[in-house]
Amino acid sequence: MSTEQHPSSQDTISTDDSSEPVVPLITQKQAQRIHAPARNMIISMAVMILILIPILWLTPALTSNKNHYNPQVDLDSIAYLSSQEAGYPVAAPEIDGWRYNFARWKSRQADGINFWNTGQLTAQAGYIELVQAQNTNPTWIAQRVNNAPVQRTQEVAGVLWDVRIYTPKDGEPTISYVGTVSGTTVILNGQSSEDEIIQLAHAVIAYEKNPTKTVEPTPSSGIQ
């Protein structure tokens, strides 16, 4: 004997698709709290942009390249003061048609090796950096030439220079001349013709034999 069972009200499943989704109701204060983080983020970004604009505008060095010419380099004063700090006449030769775009004494180095550092724009639109220091070591030199290996040696004005060439994946190669001049290590890093690097090597050797920027620059000395 079969008995027919009818689903109870609890077992009934509604399939009415016409029912509308329930929309949660929130107060005005709750809505303000939800939108506050996004609004605060937009305000913060606007403030940061307003701060960065004058900084970028007033700091052209951030966008200039190493070939930017700085006419304000006071080579005489900087070389004199650096020589006093170094304890030896730093190499500061001047070549006709060349221009210094920076000159500085780098002190308080972590490795204890302070050094003289300059950059020059050559007559042929090349660029050569000079680094000079005392009491150097092979590790320090390797760091200054991007660990480029020695390719050959070259004699210039009685000084034997190690010639190294660093070729990056993107960009032009850098030729480095490393030599000992007047008891100091001199490194010439050039993105220039090798002839101009040799020209600067000659000028450095000649200058160190007769350094001219050893008198304090004053009106009475004639050095301005």
mmCIF file of C-alpha atoms in Angstrom:
data_model
loop_
_atom_site.group_PDB
_atom_site.id
_atom_site.type_symbol
_atom_site.label_atom_id
_atom_site.label_comp_id
_atom_site.label_asym_id
_atom_site.label_seq_id
_atom_site.Cartn_x
_atom_site.Cartn_y
_atom_site.Cartn_z
ATOM 1 C CA MET A 1 0.000 0.000 0.000
ATOM 2 C CA SER A 2 1.611 3.231 -1.065
ATOM 3 C CA THR A 3 1.193 6.456 0.727
ATOM 4 C CA GLU A 4 1.548 9.744 -1.120
ATOM 5 C CA GLN A 5 3.799 12.205 0.670
ATOM 6 C CA HIS A 6 3.438 15.918 0.204
ATOM 7 C CA PRO A 7 6.341 18.267 0.891
ATOM 8 C CA SER A 8 5.914 20.334 3.957
ATOM 9 C CA SER A 9 6.229 24.069 3.944
ATOM 10 C CA GLN A 10 9.793 23.720 5.251
ATOM 11 C CA ASP A 11 10.818 21.501 2.286
ATOM 12 C CA THR A 12 9.401 23.781 -0.382
ATOM 13 C CA ILE A 13 12.111 25.403 -2.583
ATOM 14 C CA SER A 14 11.262 28.686 -4.166
ATOM 15 C CA THR A 15 12.129 29.079 -7.850
ATOM 16 C CA ASP A 16 10.646 32.511 -8.283
ATOM 17 C CA ASP A 17 13.247 34.532 -10.269
ATOM 18 C CA SER A 18 11.158 37.624 -10.101
ATOM 19 C CA SER A 19 12.150 38.402 -6.537
ATOM 20 C CA GLU A 20 14.285 41.591 -6.318
ATOM 21 C CA PRO A 21 17.745 41.532 -4.628
ATOM 22 C CA VAL A 22 17.876 42.994 -1.210
ATOM 23 C CA VAL A 23 19.628 46.368 -1.228
ATOM 24 C CA PRO A 24 21.363 47.092 2.099
ATOM 25 C CA LEU A 25 20.528 50.418 3.574
ATOM 26 C CA ILE A 26 23.383 52.517 5.027
ATOM 27 C CA THR A 27 23.382 55.795 6.791
ATOM 28 C CA GLN A 28 24.973 58.970 5.454
ATOM 29 C CA LYS A 29 27.812 58.701 7.986
ATOM 30 C CA GLN A 30 28.532 55.132 6.892
ATOM 31 C CA ALA A 31 28.684 56.246 3.257
ATOM 32 C CA GLN A 32 31.135 59.005 4.168
ATOM 33 C CA ARG A 33 33.371 56.494 5.938
ATOM 34 C CA ILE A 34 33.351 54.211 2.883
ATOM 35 C CA HIS A 35 34.399 57.007 0.486
ATOM 36 C CA ALA A 36 36.900 58.633 2.875
ATOM 37 C CA PRO A 37 39.939 56.388 2.040
ATOM 38 C CA ALA A 38 39.627 56.985 -1.710
ATOM 39 C CA ARG A 39 39.195 60.714 -1.194
ATOM 40 C CA ASN A 40 42.189 60.876 1.150
ATOM 41 C CA MET A 41 44.341 58.959 -1.342
ATOM 42 C CA ILE A 42 43.484 61.402 -4.131
ATOM 43 C CA ILE A 43 44.294 64.372 -1.882
ATOM 44 C CA SER A 44 47.629 62.798 -0.855
ATOM 45 C CA MET A 45 48.615 62.190 -4.487
ATOM 46 C CA ALA A 46 47.755 65.766 -5.409
ATOM 47 C CA VAL A 47 49.885 67.096 -2.537
ATOM 48 C CA MET A 48 52.845 64.905 -3.579
ATOM 49 C CA ILE A 49 52.619 66.142 -7.167
ATOM 50 C CA LEU A 50 52.571 69.754 -5.982
ATOM 51 C CA ILE A 51 55.688 69.088 -3.892
ATOM 52 C CA LEU A 52 57.585 67.299 -6.674
ATOM 53 C CA ILE A 53 56.935 69.875 -9.410
ATOM 54 C CA PRO A 54 59.111 72.674 -7.921
ATOM 55 C CA ILE A 55 61.827 70.170 -6.923
ATOM 56 C CA LEU A 56 62.122 68.833 -10.476
ATOM 57 C CA TRP A 57 61.912 72.347 -11.879
ATOM 58 C CA LEU A 58 64.712 73.668 -9.661
ATOM 59 C CA THR A 59 66.991 70.618 -10.001
ATOM 60 C CA PRO A 60 68.040 70.259 -13.641
ATOM 61 C CA ALA A 61 70.822 67.856 -12.613
ATOM 62 C CA LEU A 62 68.221 65.145 -12.185
ATOM 63 C CA THR A 63 67.493 65.174 -15.909
ATOM 64 C CA SER A 64 70.872 66.244 -17.291
ATOM 65 C CA ASN A 65 73.458 63.776 -18.519
ATOM 66 C CA LYS A 66 77.138 63.623 -17.711
ATOM 67 C CA ASN A 67 77.944 65.772 -20.747
ATOM 68 C CA HIS A 68 76.093 68.757 -19.315
ATOM 69 C CA TYR A 69 78.430 71.740 -19.202
ATOM 70 C CA ASN A 70 78.607 73.580 -15.899
ATOM 71 C CA PRO A 71 80.178 77.012 -16.422
ATOM 72 C CA GLN A 72 80.285 77.611 -12.663
ATOM 73 C CA VAL A 73 83.195 75.225 -11.958
ATOM 74 C CA ASP A 74 85.786 77.291 -10.064
ATOM 75 C CA LEU A 75 88.694 75.022 -10.928
ATOM 76 C CA ASP A 76 91.393 77.167 -9.303
ATOM 77 C CA SER A 77 89.720 77.319 -5.885
ATOM 78 C CA ILE A 78 88.524 73.718 -5.901
ATOM 79 C CA ALA A 79 91.909 72.358 -6.988
ATOM 80 C CA TYR A 80 93.742 74.422 -4.374
ATOM 81 C CA LEU A 81 91.474 73.365 -1.509
ATOM 82 C CA SER A 82 91.495 69.746 -2.675
ATOM 83 C CA SER A 83 95.295 69.757 -2.797
ATOM 84 C CA GLN A 84 95.338 70.931 0.815
ATOM 85 C CA GLU A 85 93.055 68.042 1.786
ATOM 86 C CA ALA A 86 94.889 65.472 -0.318
ATOM 87 C CA GLY A 87 98.408 66.387 0.725
ATOM 88 C CA TYR A 88 99.559 66.388 -2.890
ATOM 89 C CA PRO A 89 98.862 68.638 -5.907
ATOM 90 C CA VAL A 90 95.767 67.249 -7.561
ATOM 91 C CA ALA A 91 95.884 66.995 -11.348
ATOM 92 C CA ALA A 92 94.018 69.940 -12.838
ATOM 93 C CA PRO A 93 95.433 70.559 -16.314
ATOM 94 C CA GLU A 94 93.566 72.789 -18.724
ATOM 95 C CA ILE A 95 93.537 71.967 -22.429
ATOM 96 C CA ASP A 96 92.504 74.453 -25.119
ATOM 97 C CA GLY A 97 88.995 73.716 -26.340
ATOM 98 C CA TRP A 98 88.201 71.446 -23.369
ATOM 99 C CA ARG A 99 85.815 72.364 -20.544
ATOM 100 C CA TYR A 100 85.414 71.079 -17.003
ATOM 101 C CA ASN A 101 81.877 70.160 -16.051
ATOM 102 C CA PHE A 102 82.742 69.190 -12.469
ATOM 103 C CA ALA A 103 85.681 69.055 -10.064
ATOM 104 C CA ARG A 104 85.499 67.762 -6.480
ATOM 105 C CA TRP A 105 87.367 66.153 -3.623
ATOM 106 C CA LYS A 106 85.657 62.966 -2.422
ATOM 107 C CA SER A 107 86.358 62.483 1.281
ATOM 108 C CA ARG A 108 85.026 60.227 4.043
ATOM 109 C CA GLN A 109 84.998 57.201 1.784
ATOM 110 C CA ALA A 110 83.956 53.924 3.375
ATOM 111 C CA ASP A 111 87.129 52.207 2.169
ATOM 112 C CA GLY A 112 89.313 55.009 3.520
ATOM 113 C CA ILE A 113 90.609 55.989 0.070
ATOM 114 C CA ASN A 114 89.705 59.611 -0.607
ATOM 115 C CA PHE A 115 90.174 60.850 -4.148
ATOM 116 C CA TRP A 116 90.200 63.766 -6.583
ATOM 117 C CA ASN A 117 87.552 63.526 -9.284
ATOM 118 C CA THR A 118 86.916 65.652 -12.379
ATOM 119 C CA GLY A 119 85.016 65.446 -15.635
ATOM 120 C CA GLN A 120 85.897 67.185 -18.876
ATOM 121 C CA LEU A 121 84.166 67.693 -22.186
ATOM 122 C CA THR A 122 86.700 67.327 -24.960
ATOM 123 C CA ALA A 123 87.142 69.346 -28.127
ATOM 124 C CA GLN A 124 85.586 66.495 -30.127
ATOM 125 C CA ALA A 125 82.477 66.322 -27.923
ATOM 126 C CA GLY A 126 83.851 63.366 -25.958
ATOM 127 C CA TYR A 127 83.853 62.962 -22.205
ATOM 128 C CA ILE A 128 86.723 61.913 -19.902
ATOM 129 C CA GLU A 129 86.571 61.424 -16.152
ATOM 130 C CA LEU A 130 89.727 61.654 -14.041
ATOM 131 C CA VAL A 131 90.186 59.902 -10.705
ATOM 132 C CA GLN A 132 93.337 60.399 -8.609
ATOM 133 C CA ALA A 133 94.244 58.931 -5.225
ATOM 134 C CA GLN A 134 97.054 57.664 -3.038
ATOM 135 C CA ASN A 135 97.493 54.295 -1.329
ATOM 136 C CA THR A 136 95.147 52.491 -3.695
ATOM 137 C CA ASN A 137 94.816 48.745 -4.216
ATOM 138 C CA PRO A 138 93.735 46.438 -7.078
ATOM 139 C CA THR A 139 90.202 46.090 -5.707
ATOM 140 C CA TRP A 140 89.713 49.856 -5.555
ATOM 141 C CA ILE A 141 91.040 50.265 -9.104
ATOM 142 C CA ALA A 142 88.803 47.480 -10.430
ATOM 143 C CA GLN A 143 85.750 49.189 -8.947
ATOM 144 C CA ARG A 144 86.647 52.426 -10.730
ATOM 145 C CA VAL A 145 86.859 50.746 -14.138
ATOM 146 C CA ASN A 146 83.790 48.476 -13.869
ATOM 147 C CA ASN A 147 86.065 45.440 -13.388
ATOM 148 C CA ALA A 148 87.269 45.734 -16.974
ATOM 149 C CA PRO A 149 90.312 43.511 -17.643
ATOM 150 C CA VAL A 150 93.656 44.866 -18.821
ATOM 151 C CA GLN A 151 93.818 44.718 -22.619
ATOM 152 C CA ARG A 152 97.359 46.026 -23.078
ATOM 153 C CA THR A 153 99.845 48.574 -21.762
ATOM 154 C CA GLN A 154 100.623 51.940 -23.322
ATOM 155 C CA GLU A 155 103.566 54.224 -22.600
ATOM 156 C CA VAL A 156 102.753 57.918 -22.479
ATOM 157 C CA ALA A 157 105.450 60.467 -21.597
ATOM 158 C CA GLY A 158 107.502 57.896 -19.718
ATOM 159 C CA VAL A 159 104.554 56.495 -17.725
ATOM 160 C CA LEU A 160 103.273 52.980 -18.379
ATOM 161 C CA TRP A 161 99.469 52.837 -18.426
ATOM 162 C CA ASP A 162 97.223 49.796 -18.232
ATOM 163 C CA VAL A 163 94.537 50.080 -20.893
ATOM 164 C CA ARG A 164 91.165 48.582 -20.000
ATOM 165 C CA ILE A 165 87.950 48.577 -22.015
ATOM 166 C CA TYR A 166 84.489 48.189 -20.530
ATOM 167 C CA THR A 167 81.686 47.459 -23.003
ATOM 168 C CA PRO A 168 78.148 47.551 -21.535
ATOM 169 C CA LYS A 169 75.228 45.704 -23.119
ATOM 170 C CA ASP A 170 73.610 49.012 -24.041
ATOM 171 C CA GLY A 171 75.756 52.068 -24.598
ATOM 172 C CA GLU A 172 79.171 52.986 -25.892
ATOM 173 C CA PRO A 173 82.378 51.413 -24.517
ATOM 174 C CA THR A 174 84.505 53.160 -21.905
ATOM 175 C CA ILE A 175 88.283 53.160 -22.332
ATOM 176 C CA SER A 176 90.282 53.406 -19.102
ATOM 177 C CA TYR A 177 93.938 54.340 -18.714
ATOM 178 C CA VAL A 178 95.397 53.490 -15.297
ATOM 179 C CA GLY A 179 98.874 54.725 -14.381
ATOM 180 C CA THR A 180 101.078 55.920 -11.537
ATOM 181 C CA VAL A 181 101.914 59.623 -11.769
ATOM 182 C CA SER A 182 103.994 61.392 -9.095
ATOM 183 C CA GLY A 183 103.252 58.709 -6.529
ATOM 184 C CA THR A 184 99.482 58.730 -7.127
ATOM 185 C CA THR A 185 97.167 56.437 -9.015
ATOM 186 C CA VAL A 186 95.525 58.247 -11.934
ATOM 187 C CA ILE A 187 92.583 56.739 -13.790
ATOM 188 C CA LEU A 188 91.253 58.261 -17.004
ATOM 189 C CA ASN A 189 87.848 56.880 -17.955
ATOM 190 C CA GLY A 190 86.851 58.039 -21.404
ATOM 191 C CA GLN A 191 83.876 57.795 -23.685
ATOM 192 C CA SER A 192 86.000 59.529 -26.229
ATOM 193 C CA SER A 193 88.644 58.799 -28.818
ATOM 194 C CA GLU A 194 91.768 57.126 -27.489
ATOM 195 C CA ASP A 195 93.833 59.971 -28.936
ATOM 196 C CA GLU A 196 92.091 62.401 -26.604
ATOM 197 C CA ILE A 197 92.640 60.141 -23.596
ATOM 198 C CA ILE A 198 96.339 60.056 -24.464
ATOM 199 C CA GLN A 199 96.248 63.849 -24.827
ATOM 200 C CA LEU A 200 94.874 64.163 -21.307
ATOM 201 C CA ALA A 201 97.458 61.677 -20.016
ATOM 202 C CA HIS A 202 100.219 63.904 -21.427
ATOM 203 C CA ALA A 203 98.595 66.964 -19.828
ATOM 204 C CA VAL A 204 98.308 65.265 -16.416
ATOM 205 C CA ILE A 205 101.962 64.201 -16.424
ATOM 206 C CA ALA A 206 103.115 67.676 -17.482
ATOM 207 C CA TYR A 207 100.916 69.331 -14.843
ATOM 208 C CA GLU A 208 102.173 67.120 -12.019
ATOM 209 C CA LYS A 209 105.738 68.086 -12.892
ATOM 210 C CA ASN A 210 104.819 71.756 -12.522
ATOM 211 C CA PRO A 211 101.491 72.157 -10.667
ATOM 212 C CA THR A 212 100.121 75.676 -10.955
ATOM 213 C CA LYS A 213 97.081 75.596 -8.682
ATOM 214 C CA THR A 214 98.971 75.437 -5.392
ATOM 215 C CA VAL A 215 98.533 79.084 -4.373
ATOM 216 C CA GLU A 216 95.369 80.121 -2.563
ATOM 217 C CA PRO A 217 93.121 81.952 -5.061
ATOM 218 C CA THR A 218 92.986 85.595 -3.951
ATOM 219 C CA PRO A 219 92.796 88.888 -5.846
ATOM 220 C CA SER A 220 96.405 89.633 -4.847
ATOM 221 C CA SER A 221 97.671 86.378 -6.330
ATOM 222 C CA GLY A 222 96.054 87.178 -9.649
ATOM 223 C CA ILE A 223 93.928 84.039 -9.507
ATOM 224 C CA GLN A 224 90.219 84.794 -9.689
#
